[in-house]
Coordinates of C-alpha atoms and ligand atoms in Angstrom, one line a residue:
P1 CA -20.2 18.6 -72.2
D2 CA -22.7 17.7 -74.9
A3 CA -25.7 19.9 -74.0
G4 CA -25.0 21.7 -77.3
A5 CA -24.4 18.5 -79.3
G6 CA -28.0 17.5 -79.4
L7 CA -28.9 21.0 -80.6
A8 CA -26.3 20.8 -83.3
E9 CA -27.6 17.4 -84.5
A10 CA -31.2 18.7 -84.5
E11 CA -30.1 21.3 -87.0
G12 CA -30.3 18.7 -89.8
N13 CA -30.4 20.0 -93.3
Q14 CA -32.5 23.0 -92.7
Q15 CA -29.7 25.6 -93.1
W16 CA -31.0 28.6 -91.2
K17 CA -34.1 27.4 -89.4
W18 CA -32.1 26.5 -86.3
K19 CA -31.8 30.2 -85.5
T20 CA -35.4 30.4 -84.8
R21 CA -35.7 27.1 -83.0
V22 CA -32.8 27.1 -80.7
K23 CA -32.8 29.1 -77.5
G24 CA -29.6 30.3 -75.8
I25 CA -28.7 29.4 -72.2
V26 CA -30.1 31.9 -69.7
P27 CA -27.0 33.1 -67.7
S28 CA -27.2 32.5 -63.9
D29 CA -25.0 31.3 -61.1
T30 CA -26.3 27.8 -61.5
A31 CA -26.4 27.6 -65.4
V32 CA -24.4 24.7 -66.8
Y33 CA -22.6 25.4 -70.0
P34 CA -21.5 22.8 -72.6
A35 CA -17.8 23.1 -71.7
Q36 CA -18.8 22.7 -68.0
D37 CA -15.9 23.8 -65.7
M38 CA -13.7 24.7 -68.7
C39 CA -16.2 27.3 -70.0
S40 CA -14.8 30.8 -70.3
R41 CA -18.4 32.3 -70.4
C42 CA -17.6 33.8 -73.9
G43 CA -21.3 34.5 -74.4
L44 CA -21.8 32.2 -77.5
C45 CA -24.0 29.8 -75.7
D46 CA -26.2 32.6 -74.4
T47 CA -27.5 32.9 -78.0
Y48 CA -28.9 30.5 -80.5
Y49 CA -25.3 29.9 -81.6
V50 CA -25.3 27.4 -78.8
A51 CA -26.3 25.1 -81.7
K52 CA -22.8 25.4 -83.1
V53 CA -21.0 25.0 -79.8
K54 CA -19.4 21.7 -80.6
D55 CA -17.4 23.2 -83.5
A56 CA -17.0 26.7 -82.1
C57 CA -16.1 26.4 -78.5
A58 CA -12.4 26.7 -77.7
F59 CA -12.8 24.1 -74.9
I60 CA -14.8 21.3 -76.4
G61 CA -13.4 18.4 -78.5
D62 CA -10.4 19.6 -80.5
G63 CA -10.7 22.9 -78.7
M64 CA -7.8 25.3 -79.3
S65 CA -6.1 23.0 -81.7
R66 CA -8.7 24.3 -84.3
I67 CA -6.7 27.5 -84.3
D68 CA -4.2 25.7 -86.7
S69 CA -6.9 25.4 -89.4
L70 CA -8.7 28.6 -88.6
E71 CA -5.4 30.5 -89.1
E72 CA -5.4 29.2 -92.6
E73 CA -9.0 30.4 -93.2
V74 CA -8.5 33.8 -91.6
H75 CA -5.0 34.8 -92.6
G76 CA -4.5 32.6 -95.7
R77 CA -1.8 30.6 -94.0
Q78 CA -0.8 28.9 -90.7
R79 CA 1.9 30.3 -88.6
D80 CA 5.3 29.4 -89.8
L81 CA 6.6 26.9 -87.3
S82 CA 10.2 27.3 -88.6
S83 CA 10.2 31.0 -87.5
P84 CA 10.6 31.3 -83.8
D85 CA 8.8 34.7 -83.7
E86 CA 5.7 33.2 -85.5
V87 CA 5.7 30.3 -83.0
T88 CA 5.6 32.8 -80.2
F89 CA 3.5 35.7 -81.6
G90 CA 1.5 34.0 -84.4
V91 CA 1.0 35.0 -88.0
H92 CA 2.0 38.5 -88.6
E93 CA 3.2 41.0 -91.3
H94 CA 4.1 43.8 -89.0
M95 CA 4.9 44.3 -85.3
A96 CA 5.6 47.7 -83.6
F97 CA 5.8 49.5 -80.4
A98 CA 3.0 52.1 -80.6
K99 CA 1.3 54.8 -78.6
L100 CA -1.2 57.6 -79.2
R101 CA -0.2 61.2 -78.5
P102 CA -2.4 62.5 -77.0
G103 CA -3.9 59.4 -75.6
V104 CA -7.6 58.7 -74.7
E105 CA -8.3 59.9 -71.1
G106 CA -9.5 57.0 -68.9
A107 CA -8.2 54.3 -71.3
Q108 CA -6.3 51.3 -70.1
W109 CA -3.1 52.5 -71.8
T110 CA -3.0 55.2 -74.5
G111 CA -6.4 54.1 -75.9
I112 CA -5.3 52.5 -79.2
V113 CA -8.1 50.0 -79.1
T114 CA -10.8 52.6 -78.4
T115 CA -9.5 55.0 -81.1
I116 CA -9.6 52.2 -83.7
G117 CA -13.2 51.6 -82.8
V118 CA -14.0 55.4 -83.0
E119 CA -12.1 55.9 -86.3
M120 CA -13.7 52.9 -87.9
L121 CA -17.2 54.1 -87.0
R122 CA -16.4 57.6 -88.1
S123 CA -15.0 56.6 -91.5
G124 CA -17.9 54.3 -92.2
M125 CA -15.7 51.2 -92.4
V126 CA -18.1 49.6 -89.9
E127 CA -21.6 50.3 -88.7
A128 CA -21.2 49.0 -85.1
V129 CA -18.5 47.9 -82.6
V130 CA -18.8 45.0 -80.1
C131 CA -16.9 46.2 -77.0
V132 CA -17.2 46.0 -73.2
Q133 CA -18.6 48.7 -71.0
S134 CA -19.0 48.5 -67.2
D135 CA -22.1 47.1 -65.6
P136 CA -24.0 50.2 -64.3
E137 CA -24.0 48.8 -60.8
D138 CA -20.5 47.4 -60.7
E139 CA -17.7 49.3 -62.4
L140 CA -15.4 46.2 -62.5
K141 CA -18.1 43.9 -64.0
P142 CA -18.0 43.7 -67.8
K143 CA -21.1 44.5 -69.8
P144 CA -20.8 43.7 -73.5
C145 CA -22.3 46.3 -75.8
L146 CA -23.1 46.7 -79.5
A147 CA -21.9 50.3 -79.8
M148 CA -23.4 52.3 -82.7
T149 CA -21.9 55.7 -81.7
E150 CA -18.5 57.0 -81.0
E151 CA -19.6 57.9 -77.4
E152 CA -20.6 54.3 -76.8
V153 CA -17.2 53.1 -77.9
I154 CA -15.4 55.6 -75.7
A155 CA -17.6 54.6 -72.8
A156 CA -16.1 51.1 -73.2
R157 CA -12.4 52.2 -72.7
G158 CA -10.4 50.5 -70.0
V159 CA -10.2 46.8 -69.1
K160 CA -12.8 45.3 -66.8
P161 CA -10.6 42.5 -65.5
S162 CA -12.8 39.4 -65.6
L163 CA -14.5 37.0 -68.0
S164 CA -16.9 38.8 -70.3
P165 CA -19.7 37.2 -72.5
N166 CA -18.9 39.4 -75.5
L167 CA -20.6 37.0 -78.0
D168 CA -23.9 37.4 -76.3
V169 CA -24.5 40.4 -78.5
L170 CA -24.3 38.4 -81.8
A171 CA -28.1 37.9 -82.0
E172 CA -28.5 41.7 -81.7
V173 CA -26.0 42.2 -84.5
E174 CA -28.3 40.2 -86.8
A175 CA -31.5 41.6 -85.4
R176 CA -30.3 45.2 -86.1
G177 CA -29.3 44.2 -89.7
I178 CA -25.6 45.1 -89.2
K179 CA -23.5 44.2 -92.2
K180 CA -20.1 45.7 -91.3
L181 CA -18.9 45.0 -87.8
L182 CA -15.8 45.5 -85.7
F183 CA -15.4 43.0 -82.8
I184 CA -13.1 43.7 -80.0
G185 CA -12.3 40.8 -77.7
V186 CA -9.9 38.2 -76.3
G187 CA -8.7 34.9 -77.8
C188 CA -11.3 32.4 -76.7
Q189 CA -14.1 34.8 -77.8
V190 CA -12.4 35.4 -81.2
Q191 CA -12.0 31.7 -81.8
A192 CA -15.7 31.0 -81.3
L193 CA -16.6 34.1 -83.4
R194 CA -14.4 32.9 -86.3
S195 CA -16.1 29.6 -86.2
V196 CA -19.6 31.1 -86.6
E197 CA -18.5 34.0 -88.8
K198 CA -20.1 32.3 -91.9
Y199 CA -23.5 32.3 -90.3
L200 CA -23.6 35.9 -89.3
G201 CA -24.6 37.3 -92.7
L202 CA -22.0 40.0 -92.5
E203 CA -20.3 41.7 -95.5
K204 CA -17.3 42.7 -93.5
L205 CA -16.0 41.6 -90.1
Y206 CA -12.9 43.2 -88.6
V207 CA -11.4 41.8 -85.4
V208 CA -9.2 43.8 -83.0
G209 CA -7.9 41.6 -80.2
T210 CA -6.1 42.2 -77.0
N211 CA -3.6 39.8 -75.4
C212 CA -5.2 38.0 -72.5
T213 CA -4.1 35.6 -69.8
D214 CA -5.0 34.5 -66.3
N215 CA -8.5 35.9 -66.4
G216 CA -11.2 34.8 -64.0
P217 CA -14.8 35.3 -62.8
R218 CA -15.9 38.6 -61.3
E219 CA -16.2 37.0 -57.9
G220 CA -12.5 35.9 -57.9
L221 CA -11.4 39.4 -58.5
E222 CA -12.5 40.4 -55.0
K223 CA -10.2 37.8 -53.5
F224 CA -7.3 38.8 -55.7
L225 CA -7.6 42.4 -54.7
E226 CA -8.1 41.6 -51.0
V227 CA -4.8 39.7 -50.8
T228 CA -2.9 42.0 -53.2
S229 CA -3.9 45.6 -52.5
S230 CA -3.8 47.7 -49.3
N231 CA -7.0 49.4 -50.6
P232 CA -9.0 46.8 -52.5
D233 CA -12.1 48.9 -52.7
Q234 CA -10.2 51.6 -54.6
V235 CA -8.8 49.5 -57.4
K236 CA -10.2 50.1 -60.9
H237 CA -7.9 48.0 -63.0
Y238 CA -4.5 46.3 -62.7
E239 CA -1.8 44.9 -64.9
F240 CA 1.1 42.4 -64.4
M241 CA 3.8 44.7 -65.6
Q242 CA 7.2 44.2 -67.2
D243 CA 8.9 45.5 -64.0
Y244 CA 7.9 42.3 -62.1
R245 CA 5.2 44.2 -60.2
V246 CA 1.4 44.3 -60.3
H247 CA 0.3 47.9 -61.0
M248 CA -3.1 48.6 -59.5
M249 CA -4.7 51.8 -60.8
Y250 CA -7.2 53.4 -58.3
K251 CA -10.6 54.8 -59.2
D252 CA -9.2 58.4 -58.7
G253 CA -7.3 57.8 -61.9
V254 CA -4.0 59.1 -60.3
T255 CA -2.9 56.7 -57.6
C256 CA -1.1 53.6 -58.7
E257 CA -0.2 50.9 -56.1
K258 CA 2.7 48.6 -57.0
V259 CA 3.3 45.2 -55.5
P260 CA 6.2 43.0 -56.6
Y261 CA 5.1 39.5 -57.9
F262 CA 7.2 37.9 -55.3
C263 CA 5.2 39.5 -52.5
L264 CA 1.9 37.8 -53.6
P265 CA 0.6 34.7 -51.7
A266 CA 0.6 32.5 -54.8
D267 CA -1.0 29.6 -53.0
Q268 CA -4.1 31.7 -52.1
L269 CA -4.5 32.8 -55.7
T270 CA -4.7 29.5 -57.6
D271 CA -8.5 29.5 -57.6
V272 CA -8.8 33.1 -58.7
I273 CA -8.0 32.2 -62.3
A274 CA -10.7 30.3 -64.2
T275 CA -10.1 26.7 -65.4
S276 CA -10.6 27.9 -69.0
C277 CA -7.7 30.3 -68.5
Y278 CA -5.5 27.5 -67.0
S279 CA -6.3 25.6 -70.2
C280 CA -5.7 28.5 -72.6
F281 CA -3.1 28.4 -75.4
D282 CA -4.1 31.6 -77.1
Y283 CA -2.5 34.4 -75.1
V284 CA -1.6 36.2 -78.3
N285 CA -5.1 36.1 -79.8
G286 CA -3.9 34.4 -83.0
L287 CA -7.1 34.8 -85.0
A288 CA -7.6 38.6 -84.7
D289 CA -6.6 40.9 -87.5
V290 CA -4.7 43.3 -85.2
V291 CA -3.7 42.6 -81.6
V292 CA -2.8 45.2 -79.0
G293 CA -1.1 44.5 -75.7
Y294 CA 1.7 45.8 -73.5
M295 CA 3.9 43.0 -72.4
G296 CA 6.3 43.1 -75.4
V297 CA 7.4 46.7 -74.6
P298 CA 10.4 47.5 -72.3
F299 CA 9.2 49.2 -69.1
E300 CA 9.8 52.9 -69.5
G301 CA 10.3 53.6 -65.8
P302 CA 8.2 54.3 -62.7
D303 CA 7.7 58.0 -63.8
V304 CA 5.9 57.1 -67.0
P305 CA 2.3 56.3 -66.4
M306 CA 0.6 53.5 -68.4
T307 CA -1.5 56.2 -70.1
K308 CA 1.7 57.6 -71.7
H309 CA 3.6 54.3 -72.1
F310 CA 4.2 52.4 -75.4
Q311 CA 2.0 49.4 -76.1
Y312 CA 2.8 46.8 -78.8
A313 CA 0.8 45.8 -81.8
T314 CA 0.7 42.8 -84.0
V315 CA -0.8 43.3 -87.5
R316 CA -1.6 39.9 -88.8
N317 CA -3.3 40.3 -92.3
E318 CA -4.7 42.6 -94.9
K319 CA -7.7 43.7 -92.8
G320 CA -5.3 44.4 -90.0
R321 CA -3.2 46.6 -92.3
E322 CA -6.4 48.5 -93.3
I323 CA -7.1 49.1 -89.6
W324 CA -3.5 50.1 -88.9
D325 CA -3.4 52.5 -91.9
L326 CA -6.6 54.2 -90.6
L327 CA -5.0 54.7 -87.2
R328 CA -1.8 56.1 -88.8
R329 CA -4.0 58.7 -90.6
T330 CA -5.1 60.2 -87.3
E331 CA -1.5 61.6 -87.0
R332 CA -1.6 60.7 -83.3
L333 CA 0.2 57.4 -83.7
V334 CA 3.8 57.2 -82.6
E335 CA 5.4 54.0 -83.8
E336 CA 8.9 52.6 -83.1
P337 CA 10.5 49.3 -84.2
C338 CA 10.2 46.5 -81.7
T339 CA 13.3 45.7 -79.6
R340 CA 14.4 42.7 -77.5
E341 CA 17.2 42.1 -75.0
G342 CA 18.4 39.1 -73.0
T343 CA 17.4 35.4 -73.1
R344 CA 14.3 34.1 -71.5
Q345 CA 14.8 30.4 -71.2
D346 CA 16.4 30.2 -67.8
F347 CA 13.8 32.6 -66.3
V348 CA 11.0 30.6 -67.8
K349 CA 12.3 27.4 -66.2
Q350 CA 12.8 29.0 -62.8
T351 CA 9.3 30.6 -62.8
L352 CA 7.7 27.4 -64.0
V353 CA 9.3 25.2 -61.3
T354 CA 8.5 27.6 -58.5
D355 CA 4.9 28.1 -59.6
D356 CA 4.2 24.5 -60.5
D357 CA 5.5 23.2 -57.1
V358 CA 3.0 25.7 -55.4
Q359 CA 0.2 24.6 -57.8
M360 CA 0.8 21.0 -56.8
G361 CA 0.9 21.9 -53.1
S362 CA 4.4 20.3 -52.7
K363 CA 5.7 23.7 -51.7
K364 CA 4.0 26.5 -49.7
S365 CA 4.4 29.9 -51.3
S366 CA 6.4 32.2 -49.2
P367 CA 5.7 35.8 -50.1
L368 CA 8.6 38.1 -49.6
P369 CA 8.3 41.3 -47.5
L370 CA 7.7 44.3 -49.6
W371 CA 11.2 45.8 -49.4
I372 CA 12.9 42.6 -50.4
G373 CA 10.4 42.0 -53.2
N374 CA 11.2 45.5 -54.5
I375 CA 14.9 44.9 -54.5
L376 CA 14.4 41.6 -56.3
A377 CA 12.1 43.2 -58.9
D378 CA 14.7 45.9 -59.5
V379 CA 17.4 43.4 -60.0
L380 CA 15.4 41.2 -62.4
E381 CA 14.3 44.2 -64.3
K382 CA 18.0 45.0 -64.9
I383 CA 19.2 41.5 -65.8
G384 CA 16.0 39.9 -67.1
P385 CA 14.6 39.7 -70.6
K386 CA 13.2 42.9 -72.1
G387 CA 10.9 43.9 -74.9
L388 CA 9.7 41.1 -77.1
E389 CA 11.9 38.7 -75.2
F390 CA 10.0 39.5 -72.0
A391 CA 6.7 38.8 -73.9
A392 CA 8.2 35.5 -75.1
Y393 CA 9.2 34.7 -71.5
S394 CA 5.6 35.3 -70.3
L395 CA 4.1 33.4 -73.3
D396 CA 6.4 30.3 -73.0
Y397 CA 5.8 30.2 -69.2
H398 CA 2.0 30.2 -69.7
V399 CA 2.1 27.5 -72.4
L400 CA 4.2 25.3 -70.2
R401 CA 2.3 25.9 -67.0
N402 CA -1.1 25.3 -68.7
F403 CA 0.3 22.2 -70.4
L404 CA 1.3 20.7 -67.0
L405 CA -2.0 21.6 -65.3
M406 CA -4.1 20.2 -68.1
Y407 CA -1.9 17.1 -68.4
R408 CA -2.5 16.3 -64.7
R409 CA -6.2 17.0 -64.9
L410 CA -7.1 15.3 -68.2
G411 CA -4.1 13.2 -69.3
K412 CA -1.8 13.5 -72.2
E413 CA -4.1 12.4 -75.0
R414 CA -6.9 14.9 -74.2
T415 CA -4.4 17.7 -73.6
Y416 CA -2.7 17.1 -77.0
Q417 CA -6.1 16.9 -78.7
H418 CA -6.7 20.5 -77.4
M419 CA -3.3 22.1 -78.0
P420 CA -2.4 24.0 -81.2
A421 CA 0.7 22.8 -83.0
Y422 CA 2.8 25.8 -81.9
A423 CA 2.1 25.1 -78.2
K424 CA 3.2 21.5 -78.7
K425 CA 6.3 22.8 -80.3
I426 CA 7.2 24.9 -77.3
V427 CA 6.5 22.0 -74.8
E428 CA 8.6 19.6 -76.9
S429 CA 11.4 22.1 -77.6
E430 CA 15.0 21.2 -76.5
D431 CA 14.8 24.2 -74.2
Y432 CA 12.0 22.9 -72.1
R433 CA 11.4 19.2 -72.6
D434 CA 13.6 18.2 -69.6
V435 CA 12.0 20.6 -67.1
V436 CA 8.5 19.5 -68.3
A437 CA 9.4 15.8 -67.8
K438 CA 10.9 16.6 -64.4
Q439 CA 7.7 18.3 -63.2
I440 CA 5.5 15.5 -64.6
A441 CA 7.6 13.0 -62.7
K442 CA 6.9 14.9 -59.5
G443 CA 3.3 13.9 -59.6
Ligands
LIG501 P1 -8.6 50.8 -74.4 O1 -8.6 51.8 -75.4 O2 -8.7 51.3 -72.9 O3 -9.7 49.7 -74.7 C1 -9.9 48.6 -73.9 C2 -10.8 47.7 -74.7 O4 -10.9 46.4 -73.9 C3 -12.2 48.2 -74.8 O5 -12.5 48.4 -76.2 C4 -13.1 47.1 -74.2 O6 -14.1 46.8 -75.1 C5 -12.2 45.9 -74.0 N1 -12.4 45.2 -72.8 C6 -12.6 45.7 -71.6 N2 -12.8 44.7 -70.7 C7 -12.8 43.5 -71.4 C8 -13.0 42.2 -71.1 N3 -13.1 41.8 -69.8 N4 -12.9 41.2 -72.0 C9 -12.7 41.6 -73.3 N5 -12.5 42.9 -73.7 C10 -12.6 43.8 -72.8 N6 -2.1 42.7 -72.5 C11 -0.9 42.1 -72.3 O7 0.1 42.5 -72.8 N7 -0.8 41.0 -71.4 C12 -1.9 40.6 -70.7 O8 -1.8 39.6 -69.9 C13 -3.2 41.2 -71.0 N8 -4.3 40.7 -70.3 C14 -5.5 41.2 -70.7 C15 -6.7 40.7 -70.1 C16 -7.9 41.2 -70.5 C17 -9.2 40.6 -69.9 C18 -8.0 42.3 -71.4 C19 -9.4 42.8 -71.9 C20 -6.9 42.8 -71.9 C21 -5.6 42.3 -71.6 N9 -4.4 42.8 -72.1 C22 -3.2 42.2 -71.9 C23 -4.5 44.0 -73.1 C24 -4.2 45.3 -72.4 O9 -4.5 45.3 -71.1 C25 -4.9 46.5 -73.1 O10 -6.2 46.1 -73.3 C26 -4.4 46.8 -74.4 O11 -3.0 47.1 -74.3 C27 -5.2 47.9 -75.0 O12 -5.0 49.1 -74.3 P2 -5.8 50.4 -74.8 O13 -5.4 51.5 -73.9 O14 -5.5 50.5 -76.3 O15 -7.3 49.9 -74.5
LIG502 FE1 -20.2 28.1 -74.8 FE2 -18.3 29.9 -74.8 FE3 -18.7 28.4 -72.6 FE4 -17.7 27.3 -74.8 S1 -16.7 28.9 -73.6 S2 -19.3 26.5 -73.5 S3 -18.8 28.4 -76.4 S4 -20.1 29.9 -73.5
LIG503 FE1 -10.2 33.5 -72.7 FE2 -7.7 32.6 -72.6 FE3 -8.4 35.1 -71.8 FE4 -9.1 33.0 -70.3 S1 -7.0 33.6 -70.7 S2 -10.4 34.8 -70.9 S3 -9.5 31.5 -71.9 S4 -8.5 34.3 -73.9

């Protein structure tokens, strides 16, 4: 794991010279990255910033526990662990259900993220936007881009559902002399970015994050689609939705295939998710200025397409407010107060035990036939947690699942070294400590 450590030491006192001396790793199928199998291919090590990997990487040394102190640096305070909503969603001053009307054609949802990028460029708030277009030869493969025009930002709309080396454009940011930048990315990328922010020579950095969980390499996507979809070649993107179904949007932009979670062969899918994502405790992208996702919004029904559906936004700090005010000025933003319904804890425990037993191989997953899966999904949608409570269900479950997987792989000490305080608080909470202990005792 210390390929970058030698480089960092070599830096010595000569503040900036390392940028000319250090070479990034050349990406390839056989390249070994400092975080080894935990690497999320965030792109940092593909640049001379590999020199800073020991302090910046979300998966080396203190890893994601550094979010605790970075929150203080970025937002002026850590999340308030006595506030249940801050434990779950991170530091915030404002949360809302939001959508654009009209939306952006071809966007993942209503295109809030794309529109923020476009408006920030148009208003001069930033000179460039780091975003993710598609590889010209493979629509589903992410290709990070330093967008200097509105057209380039619009071309990046839509999620390319696999690990993306967004930070590999950092050297280009400096080479082009960019001073005001918007970075769009997921939690592990944002953590590394925040850690090297001081070396970038920027006057202003804005960060718009998306929620992110259970990501994986491009190759794994093929397997996921093959076992999940009846037309794997046609799928452009997919989401695990609040109606307990995976919605797979086809390339025609119209057809949406829906498969209940309970019909998926879970035991065939454990290697589709990257080890980094099984070790991730930053689903909510705690270090971004604004975060946009969908899982905190009640499902509006099968007749409302994702492109007209509410999303949810978390505005964390003053820069986030600047961004959100700019979006409001478009007069296309529809905002509603967040709602929640139900209680999540029993659902979390049930999902955790079922899933963890399959992960350990002590139980074979038994996918339900489609019609039974649909009935179950309908029932759960009626009686299960909704709105922010559904998001909290998903967040708690992922923290607990990842804790158990990491604990078995690396032991308690290493796992605790890596986990932020809020994640430890969830694992140790009265709600979950018994079920966690029970699963650990199983092996
Ligand atoms: P758009 O306007 O369509 O813009 C999408 C933006 O995503 C673009 O700016 C592009 O630069 C960026 N992007 C595309 N692919 C990638 C990539 N591979 N890595 C980083 N950035 C990328 N929300 C949830 O609530 N729960 C989840 O579990 C969840 N998982 C996600 C996983 C990934 C990898 C990503 C990128 C997003 C995820 N989201 C999740 C967020 C959600 O899918 C939408 O991105 C969000 O609601 C914004 O929708 P939009 O219409 O405003 O985005
Ligand atoms: Fe480098 Fe990023 Fe991989 Fe960490 S996750 S080793 S910073 S490329
Ligand atoms: Fe990075 Fe976590 Fe998303 Fe994986 S799940 S890509 S580690 S933010």
